[in-house]
mmCIF file of C-alpha atoms and ligand atoms in Angstrom:
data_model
loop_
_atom_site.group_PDB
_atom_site.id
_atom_site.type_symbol
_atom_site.label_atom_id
_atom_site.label_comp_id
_atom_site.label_asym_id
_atom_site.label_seq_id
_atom_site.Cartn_x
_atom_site.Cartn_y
_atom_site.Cartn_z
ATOM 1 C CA UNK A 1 33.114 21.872 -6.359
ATOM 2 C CA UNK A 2 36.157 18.748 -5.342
ATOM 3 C CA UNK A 3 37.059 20.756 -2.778
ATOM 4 C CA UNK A 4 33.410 19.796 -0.860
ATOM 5 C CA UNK A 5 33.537 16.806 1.276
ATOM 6 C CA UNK A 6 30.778 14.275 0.925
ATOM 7 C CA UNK A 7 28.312 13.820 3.319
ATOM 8 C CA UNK A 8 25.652 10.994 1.891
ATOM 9 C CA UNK A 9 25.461 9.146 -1.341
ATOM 10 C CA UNK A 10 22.048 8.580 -1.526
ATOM 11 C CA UNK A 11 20.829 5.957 -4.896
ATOM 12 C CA UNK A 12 19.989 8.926 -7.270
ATOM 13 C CA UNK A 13 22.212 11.374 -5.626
ATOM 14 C CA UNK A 14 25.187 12.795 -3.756
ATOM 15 C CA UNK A 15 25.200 15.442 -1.389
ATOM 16 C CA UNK A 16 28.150 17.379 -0.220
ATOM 17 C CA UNK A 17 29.040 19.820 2.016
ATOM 18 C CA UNK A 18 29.945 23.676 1.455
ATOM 19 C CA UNK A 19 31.602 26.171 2.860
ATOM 20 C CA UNK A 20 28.527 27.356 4.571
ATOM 21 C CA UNK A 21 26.758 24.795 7.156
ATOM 22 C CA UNK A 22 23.303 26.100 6.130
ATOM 23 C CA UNK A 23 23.715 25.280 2.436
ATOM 24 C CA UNK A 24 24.405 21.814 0.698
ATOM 25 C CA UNK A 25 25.373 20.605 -2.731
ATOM 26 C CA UNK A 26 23.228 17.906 -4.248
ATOM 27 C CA UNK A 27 24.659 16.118 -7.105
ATOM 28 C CA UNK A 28 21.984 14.306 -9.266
ATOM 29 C CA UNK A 29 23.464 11.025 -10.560
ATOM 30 C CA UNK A 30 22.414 9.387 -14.322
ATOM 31 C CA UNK A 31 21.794 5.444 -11.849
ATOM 32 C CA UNK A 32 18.745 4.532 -11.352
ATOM 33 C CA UNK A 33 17.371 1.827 -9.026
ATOM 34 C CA UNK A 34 13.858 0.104 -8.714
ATOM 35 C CA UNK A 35 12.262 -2.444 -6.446
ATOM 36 C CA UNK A 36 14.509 -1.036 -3.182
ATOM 37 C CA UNK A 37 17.685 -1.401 -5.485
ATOM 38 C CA UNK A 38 17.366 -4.875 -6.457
ATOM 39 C CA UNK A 39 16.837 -3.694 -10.619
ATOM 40 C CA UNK A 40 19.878 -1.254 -11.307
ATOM 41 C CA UNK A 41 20.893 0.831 -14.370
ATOM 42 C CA UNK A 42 21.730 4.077 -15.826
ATOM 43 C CA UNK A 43 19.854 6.553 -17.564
ATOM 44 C CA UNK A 44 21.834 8.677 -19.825
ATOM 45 C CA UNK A 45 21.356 12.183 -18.990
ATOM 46 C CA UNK A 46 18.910 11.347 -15.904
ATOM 47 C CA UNK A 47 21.175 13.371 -13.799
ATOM 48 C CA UNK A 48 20.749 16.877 -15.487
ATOM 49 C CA UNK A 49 17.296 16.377 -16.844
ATOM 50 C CA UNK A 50 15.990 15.508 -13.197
ATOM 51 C CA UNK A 51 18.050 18.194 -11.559
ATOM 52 C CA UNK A 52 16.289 20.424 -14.393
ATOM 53 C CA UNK A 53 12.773 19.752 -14.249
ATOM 54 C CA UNK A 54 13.515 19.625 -10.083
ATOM 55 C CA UNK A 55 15.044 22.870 -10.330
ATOM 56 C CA UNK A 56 11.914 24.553 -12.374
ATOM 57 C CA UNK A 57 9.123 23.143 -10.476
ATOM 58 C CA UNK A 58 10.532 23.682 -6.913
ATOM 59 C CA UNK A 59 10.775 27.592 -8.248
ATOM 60 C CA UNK A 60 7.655 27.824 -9.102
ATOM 61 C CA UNK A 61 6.125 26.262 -5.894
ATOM 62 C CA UNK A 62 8.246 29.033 -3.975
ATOM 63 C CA UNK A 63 6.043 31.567 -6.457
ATOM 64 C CA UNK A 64 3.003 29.850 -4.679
ATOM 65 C CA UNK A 65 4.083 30.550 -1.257
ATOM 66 C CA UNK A 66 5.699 26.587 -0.659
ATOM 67 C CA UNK A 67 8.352 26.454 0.702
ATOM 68 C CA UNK A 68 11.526 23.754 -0.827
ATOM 69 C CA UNK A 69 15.112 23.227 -0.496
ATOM 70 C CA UNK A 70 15.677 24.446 -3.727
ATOM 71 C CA UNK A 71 18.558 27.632 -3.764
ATOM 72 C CA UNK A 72 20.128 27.456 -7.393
ATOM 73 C CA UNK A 73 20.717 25.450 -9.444
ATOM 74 C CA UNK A 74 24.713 26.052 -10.206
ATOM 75 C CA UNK A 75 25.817 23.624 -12.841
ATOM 76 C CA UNK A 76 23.369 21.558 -15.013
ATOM 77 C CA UNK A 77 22.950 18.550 -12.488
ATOM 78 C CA UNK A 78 23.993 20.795 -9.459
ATOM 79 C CA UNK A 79 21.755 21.723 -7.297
ATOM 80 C CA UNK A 80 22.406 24.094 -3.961
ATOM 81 C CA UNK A 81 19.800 23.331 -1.221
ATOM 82 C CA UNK A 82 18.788 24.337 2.505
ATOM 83 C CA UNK A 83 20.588 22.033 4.950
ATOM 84 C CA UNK A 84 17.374 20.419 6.605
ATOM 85 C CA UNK A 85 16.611 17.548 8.793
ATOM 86 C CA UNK A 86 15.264 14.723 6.763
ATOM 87 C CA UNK A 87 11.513 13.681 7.893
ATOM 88 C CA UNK A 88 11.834 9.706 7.365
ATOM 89 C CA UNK A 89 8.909 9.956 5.662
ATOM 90 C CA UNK A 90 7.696 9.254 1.966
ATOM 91 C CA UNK A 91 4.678 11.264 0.935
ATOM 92 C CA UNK A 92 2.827 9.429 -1.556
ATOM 93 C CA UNK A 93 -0.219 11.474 -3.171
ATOM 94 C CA UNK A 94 -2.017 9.302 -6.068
ATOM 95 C CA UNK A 95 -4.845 10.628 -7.807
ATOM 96 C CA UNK A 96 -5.147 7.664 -10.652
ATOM 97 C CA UNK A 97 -4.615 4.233 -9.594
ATOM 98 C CA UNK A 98 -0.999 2.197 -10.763
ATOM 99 C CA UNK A 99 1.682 0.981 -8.905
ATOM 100 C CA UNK A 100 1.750 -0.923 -5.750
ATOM 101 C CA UNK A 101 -2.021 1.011 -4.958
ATOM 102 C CA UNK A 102 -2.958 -1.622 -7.634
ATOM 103 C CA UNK A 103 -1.360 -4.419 -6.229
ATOM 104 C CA UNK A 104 -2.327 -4.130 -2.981
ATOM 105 C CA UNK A 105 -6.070 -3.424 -3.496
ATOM 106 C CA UNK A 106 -6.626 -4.882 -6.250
ATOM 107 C CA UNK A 107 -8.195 -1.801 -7.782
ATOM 108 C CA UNK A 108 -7.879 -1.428 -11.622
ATOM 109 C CA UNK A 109 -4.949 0.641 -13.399
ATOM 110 C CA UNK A 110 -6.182 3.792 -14.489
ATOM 111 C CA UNK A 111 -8.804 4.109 -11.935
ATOM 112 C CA UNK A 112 -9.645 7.673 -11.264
ATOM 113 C CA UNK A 113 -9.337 8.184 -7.363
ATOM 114 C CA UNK A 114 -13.215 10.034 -6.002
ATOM 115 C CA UNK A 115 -10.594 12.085 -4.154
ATOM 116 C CA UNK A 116 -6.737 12.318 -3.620
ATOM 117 C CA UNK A 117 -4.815 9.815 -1.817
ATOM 118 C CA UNK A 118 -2.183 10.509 0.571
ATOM 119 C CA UNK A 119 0.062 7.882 2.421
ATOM 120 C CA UNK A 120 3.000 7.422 4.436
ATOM 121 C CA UNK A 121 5.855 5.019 3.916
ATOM 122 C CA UNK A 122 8.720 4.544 6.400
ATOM 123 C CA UNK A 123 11.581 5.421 4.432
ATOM 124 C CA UNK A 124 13.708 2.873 5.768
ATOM 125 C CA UNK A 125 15.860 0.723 3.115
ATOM 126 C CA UNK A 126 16.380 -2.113 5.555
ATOM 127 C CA UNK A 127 12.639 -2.314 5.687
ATOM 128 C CA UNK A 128 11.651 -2.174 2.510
ATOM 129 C CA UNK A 129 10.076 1.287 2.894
ATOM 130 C CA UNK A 130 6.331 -0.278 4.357
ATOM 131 C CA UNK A 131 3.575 1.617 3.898
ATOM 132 C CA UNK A 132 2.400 2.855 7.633
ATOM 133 C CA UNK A 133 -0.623 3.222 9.435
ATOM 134 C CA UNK A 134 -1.596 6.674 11.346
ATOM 135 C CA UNK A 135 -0.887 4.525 14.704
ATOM 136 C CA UNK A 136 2.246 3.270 13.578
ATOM 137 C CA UNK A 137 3.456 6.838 12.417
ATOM 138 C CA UNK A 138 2.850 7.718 16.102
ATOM 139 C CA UNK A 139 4.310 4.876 18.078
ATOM 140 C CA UNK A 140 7.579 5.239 15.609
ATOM 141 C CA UNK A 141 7.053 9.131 16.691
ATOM 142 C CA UNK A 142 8.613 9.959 12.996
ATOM 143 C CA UNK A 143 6.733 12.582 13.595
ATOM 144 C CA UNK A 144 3.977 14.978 15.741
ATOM 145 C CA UNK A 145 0.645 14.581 15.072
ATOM 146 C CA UNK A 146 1.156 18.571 14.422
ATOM 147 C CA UNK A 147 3.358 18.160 11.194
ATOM 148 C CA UNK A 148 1.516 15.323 10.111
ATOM 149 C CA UNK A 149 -1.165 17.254 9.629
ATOM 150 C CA UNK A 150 0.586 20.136 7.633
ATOM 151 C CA UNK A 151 2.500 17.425 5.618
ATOM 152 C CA UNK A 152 -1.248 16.669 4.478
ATOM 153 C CA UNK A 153 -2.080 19.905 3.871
ATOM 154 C CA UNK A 154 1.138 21.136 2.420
ATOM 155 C CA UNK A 155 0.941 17.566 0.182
ATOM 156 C CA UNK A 156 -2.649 18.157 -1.228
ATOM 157 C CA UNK A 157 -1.405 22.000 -1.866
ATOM 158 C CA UNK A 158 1.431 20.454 -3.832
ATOM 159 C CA UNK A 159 -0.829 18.122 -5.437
ATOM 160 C CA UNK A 160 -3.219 20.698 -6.778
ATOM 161 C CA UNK A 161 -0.139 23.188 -8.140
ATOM 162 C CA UNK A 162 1.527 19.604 -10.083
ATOM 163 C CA UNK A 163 -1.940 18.859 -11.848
ATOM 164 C CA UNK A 164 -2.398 21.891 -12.824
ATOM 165 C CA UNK A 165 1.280 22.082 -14.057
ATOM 166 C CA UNK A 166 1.965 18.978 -15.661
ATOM 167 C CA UNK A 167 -1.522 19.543 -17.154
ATOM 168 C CA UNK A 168 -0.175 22.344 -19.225
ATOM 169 C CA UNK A 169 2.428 20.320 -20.529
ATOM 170 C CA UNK A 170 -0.108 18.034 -21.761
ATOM 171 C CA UNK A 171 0.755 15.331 -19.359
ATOM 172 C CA UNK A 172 -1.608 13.594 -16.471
ATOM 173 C CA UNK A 173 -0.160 13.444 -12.967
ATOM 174 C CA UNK A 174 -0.811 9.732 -11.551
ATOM 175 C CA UNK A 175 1.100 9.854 -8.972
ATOM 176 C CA UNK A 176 4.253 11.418 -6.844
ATOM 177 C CA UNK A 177 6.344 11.066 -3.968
ATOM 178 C CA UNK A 178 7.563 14.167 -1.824
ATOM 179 C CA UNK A 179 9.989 14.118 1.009
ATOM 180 C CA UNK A 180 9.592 17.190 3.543
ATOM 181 C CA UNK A 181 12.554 18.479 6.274
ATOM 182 C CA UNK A 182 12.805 20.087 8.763
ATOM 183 C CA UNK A 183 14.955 23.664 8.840
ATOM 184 C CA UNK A 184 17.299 25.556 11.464
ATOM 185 C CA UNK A 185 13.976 27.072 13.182
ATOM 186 C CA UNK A 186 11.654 24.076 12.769
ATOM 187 C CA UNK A 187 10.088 24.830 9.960
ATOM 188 C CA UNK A 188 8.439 22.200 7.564
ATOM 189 C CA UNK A 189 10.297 22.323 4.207
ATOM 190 C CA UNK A 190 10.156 20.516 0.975
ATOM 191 C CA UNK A 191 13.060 18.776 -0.002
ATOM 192 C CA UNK A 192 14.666 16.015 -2.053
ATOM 193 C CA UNK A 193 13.020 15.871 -5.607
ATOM 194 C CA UNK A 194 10.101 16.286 -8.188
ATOM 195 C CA UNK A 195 10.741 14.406 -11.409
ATOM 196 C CA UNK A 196 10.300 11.798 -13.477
ATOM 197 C CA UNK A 197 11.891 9.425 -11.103
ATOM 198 C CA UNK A 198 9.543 10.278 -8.602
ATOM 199 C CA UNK A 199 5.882 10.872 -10.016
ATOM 200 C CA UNK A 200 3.879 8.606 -12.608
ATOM 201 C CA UNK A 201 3.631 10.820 -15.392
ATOM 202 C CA UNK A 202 1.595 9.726 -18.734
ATOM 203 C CA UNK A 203 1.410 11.823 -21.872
ATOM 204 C CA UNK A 204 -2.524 12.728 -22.042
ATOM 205 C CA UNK A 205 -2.999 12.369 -25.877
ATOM 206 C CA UNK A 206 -1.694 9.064 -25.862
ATOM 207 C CA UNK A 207 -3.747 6.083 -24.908
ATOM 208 C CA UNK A 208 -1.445 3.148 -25.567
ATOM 209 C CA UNK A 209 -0.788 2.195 -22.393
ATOM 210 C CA UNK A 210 2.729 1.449 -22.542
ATOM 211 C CA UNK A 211 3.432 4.613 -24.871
ATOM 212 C CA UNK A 212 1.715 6.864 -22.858
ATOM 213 C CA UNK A 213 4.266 6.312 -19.862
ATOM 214 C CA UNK A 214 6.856 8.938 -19.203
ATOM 215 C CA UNK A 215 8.289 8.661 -15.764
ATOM 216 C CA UNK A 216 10.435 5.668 -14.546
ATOM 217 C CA UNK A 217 7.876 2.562 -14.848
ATOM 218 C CA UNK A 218 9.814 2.040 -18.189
ATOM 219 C CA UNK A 219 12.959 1.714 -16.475
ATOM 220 C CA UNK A 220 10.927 -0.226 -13.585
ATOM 221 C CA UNK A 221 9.306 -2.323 -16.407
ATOM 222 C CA UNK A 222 11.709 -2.564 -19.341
ATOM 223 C CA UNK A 223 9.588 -0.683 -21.640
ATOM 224 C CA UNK A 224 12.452 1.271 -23.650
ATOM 225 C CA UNK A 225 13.216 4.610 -24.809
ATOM 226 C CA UNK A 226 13.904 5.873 -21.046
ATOM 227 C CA UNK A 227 15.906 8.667 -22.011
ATOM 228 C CA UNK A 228 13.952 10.034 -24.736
ATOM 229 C CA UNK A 229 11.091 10.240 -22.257
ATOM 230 C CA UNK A 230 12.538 11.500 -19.386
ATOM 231 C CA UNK A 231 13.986 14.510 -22.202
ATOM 232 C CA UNK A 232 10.632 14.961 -23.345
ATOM 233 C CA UNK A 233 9.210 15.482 -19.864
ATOM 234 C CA UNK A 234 11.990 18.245 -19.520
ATOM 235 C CA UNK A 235 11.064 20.005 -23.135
ATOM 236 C CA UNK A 236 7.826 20.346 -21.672
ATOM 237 C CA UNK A 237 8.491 21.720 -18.470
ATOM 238 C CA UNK A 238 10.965 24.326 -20.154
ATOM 239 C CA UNK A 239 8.488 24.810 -23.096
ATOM 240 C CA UNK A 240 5.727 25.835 -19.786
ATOM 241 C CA UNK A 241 8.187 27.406 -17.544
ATOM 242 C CA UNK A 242 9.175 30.111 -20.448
ATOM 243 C CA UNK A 243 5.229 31.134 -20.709
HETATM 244 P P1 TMP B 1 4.211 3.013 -5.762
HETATM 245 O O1 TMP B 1 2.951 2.876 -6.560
HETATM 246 O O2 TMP B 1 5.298 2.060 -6.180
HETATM 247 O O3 TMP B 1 3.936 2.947 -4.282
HETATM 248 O O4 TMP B 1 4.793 4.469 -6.058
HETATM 249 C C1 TMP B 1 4.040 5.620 -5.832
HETATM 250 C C2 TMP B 1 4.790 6.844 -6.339
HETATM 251 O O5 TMP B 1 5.960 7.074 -5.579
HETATM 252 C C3 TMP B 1 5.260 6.740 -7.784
HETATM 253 O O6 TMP B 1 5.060 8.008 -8.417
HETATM 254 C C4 TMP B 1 6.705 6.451 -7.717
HETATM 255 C C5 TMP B 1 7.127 7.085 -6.409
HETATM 256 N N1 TMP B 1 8.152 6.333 -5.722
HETATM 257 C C6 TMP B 1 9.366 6.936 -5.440
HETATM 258 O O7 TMP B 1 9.594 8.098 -5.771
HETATM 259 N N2 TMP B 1 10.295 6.211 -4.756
HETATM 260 C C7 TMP B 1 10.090 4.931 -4.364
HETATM 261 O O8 TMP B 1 10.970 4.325 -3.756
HETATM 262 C C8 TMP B 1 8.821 4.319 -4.668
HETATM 263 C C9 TMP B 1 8.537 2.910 -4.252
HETATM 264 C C10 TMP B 1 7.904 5.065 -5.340
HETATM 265 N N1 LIG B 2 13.818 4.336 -5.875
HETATM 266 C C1 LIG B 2 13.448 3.108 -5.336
HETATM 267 C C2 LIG B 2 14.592 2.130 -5.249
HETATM 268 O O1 LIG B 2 15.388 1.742 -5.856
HETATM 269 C C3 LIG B 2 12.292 2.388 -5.926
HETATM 270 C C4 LIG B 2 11.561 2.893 -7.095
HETATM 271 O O2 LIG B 2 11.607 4.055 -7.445
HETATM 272 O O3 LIG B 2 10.843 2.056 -7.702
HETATM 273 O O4 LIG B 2 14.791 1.490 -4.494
#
């Protein structure tokens, strides 16, 4: 795989190029970040266990007619993908109130949402990735009011699938970010990742509320035991995925 030039070392993860221009190789990398980078770390094993869990779920949306990135998944925290154009978008579907939906509204952590929430940040680093309004999503033209639209739709489709999924690992789905591209002919894709690194994930049957937590808040708030919860998320999804 040396013989693949880089093309973008993102914060969890390193694409490179292959011998074919349609197909890239994305490396998934055991450093995490939080708060746009300003907490750092590592998770041991983070790289394979999200490449893992990516590479099982983003199979099993292609099984429901969704179409992702995902190609195969050649070494353990390898992943090959579709070369797409990267909306500058981040997806955010919540359907249980934490995070910065909390902070900003002032609504109370665990609240079940009436119905799912979708929103749109500017991912944009320099910026601080702000949440954006539908007007501003149009004057930045990040995208038409066309795939907007099907972003929604595709999102809420995504949603229902993950509930449903992480449900049968006996885990609640809080929340998740999705990042969609674009392909050679146009066409809206899924991309980037689904893991614990990127969805609020608490373990059903457990009501402590810093126990219950799964996903990267305990990186993100120093609860402990990262690893062994991000591997735990993964014997799930394997433990599902062989039914
Ligand atoms: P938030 O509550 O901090 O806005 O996060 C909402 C969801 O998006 C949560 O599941 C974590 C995920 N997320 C990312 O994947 N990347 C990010 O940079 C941020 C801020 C959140
Ligand atoms: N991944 C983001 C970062 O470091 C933030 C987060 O996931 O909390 O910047």
């Amino acid at each position: 795989m040396s013989i693949y030039s880089k093309i973008y070392e993102g914060k969890a993860k390193i694409l490179y190029n292959t011998a074919d221009p349609e197909i890239l190789l994305a490396d998934f990398k055991d450093d995490a970040t939080a708060f746009n980078a300003q907490k750092r770390g590592t998770i041991d094993n983070k790289g394979v266990i999200n490449c893992q869990i990516s590479s099982h779920i983003y199979q099993a949306l292609e099984k429901q007619g969704i179409r992702t990135h995902f190609i195969d998944s050649p070494a353990p925290q390898q992943m090959r993908v579709k070369a797409v154009k990267i909306i500058p978008l981040e997806v955010v579907v919540r359907n249980i109130a934490a995070g910065s939906l909390c902070q900003q509204t002032g609504l109370e952590l665990g609240t079940i949402l009436a119905k799912p929430l979708v929103e749109f940040y500017y991912k944009n680093d320099e910026l601080g990735d702000p949440l954006l309004t539908s007007d501003r999503l149009e004057l930045l033209q990040l995208a038409t009011k066309e795939q907007v639209k099907e972003i929604i739709n595709l999102a809420l489709k995504i949603n229902e699938f993950l509930k449903d999924f992480w449900n049968k690992c006996s885990i609640t789905l809080i929340d998740f970010k999705l990042e969609f591209g674009l392909d050679t002919q146009q066409q809206i894709i899924l991309a980037d990742e689904i893991s614990p690194d990127t969805c609020r994930l608490w373990d059903t049957s457990q009501k402590d509320p810093n126990l219950r937590v799964m996903d990267k808040d305990r990186f993100r708030k120093d609860l402990g035991n990262v690893e062994n919860a991000y591997q735990e998320v993964l014997q799930r999804v394997l433990a599902v995925c062989k039914l």
